[in-house]
GROMACS .gro file of C-alpha atoms in nm:
model
  215
    1UNK     CA    1 -10.980  -4.777  -6.321
    2UNK     CA    2 -10.798  -4.990  -6.562
    3UNK     CA    3 -11.110  -5.214  -6.624
    4UNK     CA    4 -11.345  -4.923  -6.641
    5UNK     CA    5 -11.125  -4.734  -6.903
    6UNK     CA    6 -11.092  -5.052  -7.094
    7UNK     CA    7 -11.469  -5.088  -7.115
    8UNK     CA    8 -11.521  -4.729  -7.199
    9UNK     CA    9 -11.270  -4.756  -7.481
   10UNK     CA   10 -11.409  -5.068  -7.602
   11UNK     CA   11 -11.758  -4.920  -7.618
   12UNK     CA   12 -11.625  -4.606  -7.830
   13UNK     CA   13 -11.446  -4.844  -8.050
   14UNK     CA   14 -11.742  -5.078  -8.117
   15UNK     CA   15 -11.931  -4.765  -8.217
   16UNK     CA   16 -11.663  -4.659  -8.464
   17UNK     CA   17 -11.659  -5.020  -8.612
   18UNK     CA   18 -12.036  -5.027  -8.623
   19UNK     CA   19 -12.016  -4.687  -8.807
   20UNK     CA   20 -11.753  -4.821  -9.062
   21UNK     CA   21 -11.926  -5.135  -9.128
   22UNK     CA   22 -12.253  -4.988  -9.200
   23UNK     CA   23 -12.106  -4.725  -9.417
   24UNK     CA   24 -12.263  -4.441  -9.218
   25UNK     CA   25 -12.202  -4.114  -9.391
   26UNK     CA   26 -11.999  -4.280  -9.687
   27UNK     CA   27 -12.048  -4.233 -10.042
   28UNK     CA   28 -12.101  -4.525 -10.276
   29UNK     CA   29 -12.216  -4.623 -10.621
   30UNK     CA   30 -12.573  -4.680 -10.644
   31UNK     CA   31 -12.670  -5.045 -10.799
   32UNK     CA   32 -12.950  -4.875 -10.997
   33UNK     CA   33 -12.879  -4.500 -11.083
   34UNK     CA   34 -13.178  -4.281 -11.089
   35UNK     CA   35 -13.289  -4.234 -11.442
   36UNK     CA   36 -13.318  -3.872 -11.589
   37UNK     CA   37 -13.474  -3.764 -11.922
   38UNK     CA   38 -13.335  -3.439 -12.059
   39UNK     CA   39 -13.629  -3.252 -12.247
   40UNK     CA   40 -13.628  -2.879 -12.225
   41UNK     CA   41 -13.295  -2.716 -12.118
   42UNK     CA   42 -13.293  -2.527 -11.775
   43UNK     CA   43 -13.118  -2.212 -11.897
   44UNK     CA   44 -12.956  -2.083 -12.222
   45UNK     CA   45 -12.735  -1.797 -12.295
   46UNK     CA   46 -12.537  -1.694 -12.600
   47UNK     CA   47 -12.293  -1.429 -12.735
   48UNK     CA   48 -12.177  -1.374 -13.094
   49UNK     CA   49 -11.951  -1.688 -13.094
   50UNK     CA   50 -12.088  -1.940 -12.844
   51UNK     CA   51 -12.422  -2.063 -12.706
   52UNK     CA   52 -12.407  -2.217 -12.354
   53UNK     CA   53 -12.688  -2.451 -12.228
   54UNK     CA   54 -12.756  -2.589 -11.882
   55UNK     CA   55 -12.959  -2.897 -11.933
   56UNK     CA   56 -12.957  -3.051 -11.579
   57UNK     CA   57 -12.801  -3.054 -11.252
   58UNK     CA   58 -12.764  -3.389 -11.072
   59UNK     CA   59 -12.820  -3.355 -10.703
   60UNK     CA   60 -12.807  -3.630 -10.429
   61UNK     CA   61 -13.122  -3.841 -10.439
   62UNK     CA   62 -13.264  -3.657 -10.741
   63UNK     CA   63 -13.298  -3.761 -11.100
   64UNK     CA   64 -12.989  -3.878 -11.264
   65UNK     CA   65 -12.801  -3.936 -10.926
   66UNK     CA   66 -12.572  -4.234 -10.948
   67UNK     CA   67 -12.403  -4.203 -10.581
   68UNK     CA   68 -12.546  -4.226 -10.231
   69UNK     CA   69 -12.456  -3.940 -10.003
   70UNK     CA   70 -12.308  -3.747 -10.290
   71UNK     CA   71 -12.141  -3.413 -10.145
   72UNK     CA   72 -12.123  -3.244 -10.481
   73UNK     CA   73 -12.345  -3.144 -10.780
   74UNK     CA   74 -12.295  -3.250 -11.141
   75UNK     CA   75 -12.385  -2.996 -11.406
   76UNK     CA   76 -12.489  -3.123 -11.753
   77UNK     CA   77 -12.407  -2.856 -12.020
   78UNK     CA   78 -12.374  -2.798 -12.390
   79UNK     CA   79 -12.183  -2.566 -12.591
   80UNK     CA   80 -12.217  -2.477 -12.942
   81UNK     CA   81 -11.946  -2.279 -13.147
   82UNK     CA   82 -12.114  -2.045 -13.392
   83UNK     CA   83 -11.792  -1.890 -13.534
   84UNK     CA   84 -11.572  -2.017 -13.817
   85UNK     CA   85 -11.261  -2.063 -13.564
   86UNK     CA   86 -11.211  -2.312 -13.305
   87UNK     CA   87 -11.300  -2.187 -12.944
   88UNK     CA   88 -11.133  -2.332 -12.625
   89UNK     CA   89 -11.329  -2.365 -12.310
   90UNK     CA   90 -11.095  -2.285 -12.027
   91UNK     CA   91 -11.301  -2.262 -11.718
   92UNK     CA   92 -11.639  -2.301 -11.547
   93UNK     CA   93 -11.755  -2.117 -11.227
   94UNK     CA   94 -12.071  -2.150 -11.010
   95UNK     CA   95 -12.154  -1.821 -10.818
   96UNK     CA   96 -12.395  -1.899 -10.532
   97UNK     CA   97 -12.643  -1.696 -10.341
   98UNK     CA   98 -12.361  -1.547 -10.132
   99UNK     CA   99 -12.167  -1.445 -10.435
  100UNK     CA  100 -11.903  -1.704 -10.356
  101UNK     CA  101 -11.727  -1.816 -10.670
  102UNK     CA  102 -11.675  -2.200 -10.684
  103UNK     CA  103 -11.447  -2.337 -10.943
  104UNK     CA  104 -11.519  -2.670 -11.114
  105UNK     CA  105 -11.322  -2.979 -11.074
  106UNK     CA  106 -11.323  -3.345 -10.969
  107UNK     CA  107 -11.436  -3.396 -10.603
  108UNK     CA  108 -11.273  -3.723 -10.488
  109UNK     CA  109 -11.427  -3.924 -10.209
  110UNK     CA  110 -11.249  -3.915  -9.868
  111UNK     CA  111 -11.193  -4.158  -9.614
  112UNK     CA  112 -11.260  -3.993  -9.272
  113UNK     CA  113 -11.430  -4.307  -9.129
  114UNK     CA  114 -11.137  -4.518  -9.203
  115UNK     CA  115 -10.906  -4.273  -9.040
  116UNK     CA  116 -11.127  -4.267  -8.706
  117UNK     CA  117 -11.132  -4.646  -8.721
  118UNK     CA  118 -10.756  -4.651  -8.762
  119UNK     CA  119 -10.731  -4.430  -8.451
  120UNK     CA  120 -10.935  -4.655  -8.242
  121UNK     CA  121 -10.754  -4.960  -8.352
  122UNK     CA  122 -10.404  -4.836  -8.220
  123UNK     CA  123 -10.547  -4.893  -7.867
  124UNK     CA  124 -10.763  -5.203  -7.929
  125UNK     CA  125 -10.574  -5.470  -8.127
  126UNK     CA  126 -10.843  -5.738  -8.082
  127UNK     CA  127 -11.087  -5.529  -8.288
  128UNK     CA  128 -10.833  -5.479  -8.556
  129UNK     CA  129 -10.985  -5.744  -8.814
  130UNK     CA  130 -11.336  -5.587  -8.775
  131UNK     CA  131 -11.201  -5.244  -8.835
  132UNK     CA  132 -10.982  -5.347  -9.108
  133UNK     CA  133 -11.275  -5.491  -9.302
  134UNK     CA  134 -11.470  -5.162  -9.245
  135UNK     CA  135 -11.176  -4.977  -9.383
  136UNK     CA  136 -11.150  -5.197  -9.690
  137UNK     CA  137 -11.518  -5.157  -9.776
  138UNK     CA  138 -11.507  -4.788  -9.727
  139UNK     CA  139 -11.193  -4.757  -9.957
  140UNK     CA  140 -11.345  -4.986 -10.224
  141UNK     CA  141 -11.659  -4.760 -10.212
  142UNK     CA  142 -11.451  -4.454 -10.250
  143UNK     CA  143 -11.238  -4.612 -10.527
  144UNK     CA  144 -11.557  -4.689 -10.717
  145UNK     CA  145 -11.686  -4.344 -10.686
  146UNK     CA  146 -11.369  -4.170 -10.785
  147UNK     CA  147 -11.341  -4.407 -11.094
  148UNK     CA  148 -11.711  -4.322 -11.205
  149UNK     CA  149 -11.638  -3.935 -11.157
  150UNK     CA  150 -11.306  -3.958 -11.365
  151UNK     CA  151 -11.488  -4.128 -11.651
  152UNK     CA  152 -11.784  -3.882 -11.623
  153UNK     CA  153 -11.608  -3.550 -11.592
  154UNK     CA  154 -11.504  -3.333 -11.881
  155UNK     CA  155 -11.130  -3.235 -11.883
  156UNK     CA  156 -11.057  -2.865 -11.942
  157UNK     CA  157 -10.943  -2.685 -12.154
  158UNK     CA  158 -11.170  -2.834 -12.429
  159UNK     CA  159 -11.163  -2.726 -12.780
  160UNK     CA  160 -11.495  -2.668 -12.959
  161UNK     CA  161 -11.454  -2.704 -13.352
  162UNK     CA  162 -11.635  -2.443 -13.579
  163UNK     CA  163 -12.005  -2.528 -13.612
  164UNK     CA  164 -12.006  -2.792 -13.359
  165UNK     CA  165 -12.197  -2.879 -13.037
  166UNK     CA  166 -12.026  -3.058 -12.747
  167UNK     CA  167 -12.163  -3.179 -12.404
  168UNK     CA  168 -11.998  -3.092 -12.079
  169UNK     CA  169 -12.031  -3.305 -11.758
  170UNK     CA  170 -11.878  -3.087 -11.475
  171UNK     CA  171 -11.856  -3.144 -11.085
  172UNK     CA  172 -11.880  -2.874 -10.829
  173UNK     CA  173 -11.881  -2.878 -10.448
  174UNK     CA  174 -12.244  -2.810 -10.317
  175UNK     CA  175 -12.338  -2.445 -10.373
  176UNK     CA  176 -12.648  -2.299 -10.202
  177UNK     CA  177 -12.892  -2.148 -10.429
  178UNK     CA  178 -12.675  -2.079 -10.742
  179UNK     CA  179 -12.731  -1.768 -10.927
  180UNK     CA  180 -12.502  -1.788 -11.216
  181UNK     CA  181 -12.278  -2.017 -11.423
  182UNK     CA  182 -11.986  -1.844 -11.570
  183UNK     CA  183 -11.820  -2.023 -11.878
  184UNK     CA  184 -11.473  -1.872 -11.994
  185UNK     CA  185 -11.361  -1.942 -12.335
  186UNK     CA  186 -11.068  -1.826 -12.557
  187UNK     CA  187 -11.092  -1.721 -12.921
  188UNK     CA  188 -10.812  -1.824 -13.176
  189UNK     CA  189 -10.620  -1.512 -13.082
  190UNK     CA  190 -10.610  -1.622 -12.710
  191UNK     CA  191 -10.857  -1.350 -12.614
  192UNK     CA  192 -11.068  -1.463 -12.328
  193UNK     CA  193 -11.461  -1.418 -12.316
  194UNK     CA  194 -11.725  -1.511 -12.070
  195UNK     CA  195 -12.093  -1.615 -12.113
  196UNK     CA  196 -12.289  -1.618 -11.794
  197UNK     CA  197 -12.592  -1.865 -11.751
  198UNK     CA  198 -12.848  -1.712 -11.525
  199UNK     CA  199 -12.979  -1.973 -11.290
  200UNK     CA  200 -13.163  -1.768 -11.039
  201UNK     CA  201 -13.504  -1.894 -11.152
  202UNK     CA  202 -13.425  -2.253 -11.207
  203UNK     CA  203 -13.195  -2.330 -10.912
  204UNK     CA  204 -13.342  -2.108 -10.650
  205UNK     CA  205 -13.330  -2.257 -10.310
  206UNK     CA  206 -13.113  -2.549 -10.413
  207UNK     CA  207 -12.946  -2.728 -10.109
  208UNK     CA  208 -13.147  -2.497  -9.857
  209UNK     CA  209 -13.289  -2.681  -9.551
  210UNK     CA  210 -13.202  -3.025  -9.687
  211UNK     CA  211 -13.049  -3.327  -9.499
  212UNK     CA  212 -12.686  -3.383  -9.533
  213UNK     CA  213 -12.714  -3.744  -9.612
  214UNK     CA  214 -12.955  -3.952  -9.814
  215UNK     CA  215 -13.176  -4.194  -9.624
   0.00000   0.00000   0.00000
């Protein structure tokens, strides 16, 4: 029984090690990011003070993607202040096809495979070096992804001076078929206003019936 159990645990541990070493399911920065050329905007909306433009959405394996197996979307937007006072962008929300409201924010890479490897390692010390190498590789990939995200993302709140246009780079968790992007800004008196970009036509069907990972 002891030998059979040891063989069973060894097989399971080797599967875990193989998954870790091959980066199965992992996210990492691509050596050659996919190019994207921004021409016509996808959608535009405006009120009396501000125009909000959606230029592109970077999705996994699509134009502009820079990470393998990304589990987020990266929205590229522009805002123009038409007023004579500074306006402050205070929030961005994506509303998906189920009317779920998804707030913007950085999505940092996890380390679930490393955790699994560590669990197996507790019972198989002789496989420790291989698992440790896999864990280090995964941690390095996650660190590189997180560093790139922190470099790219726009930090809110963001002031938009009078008459100026600024670009926004905003990360969201995957949202199925987004119908709207809500941008909230505050005027110089602190009153909040919302401009909504209708994305039903341009993002219809996004993330429906797609593979979870890139090949």
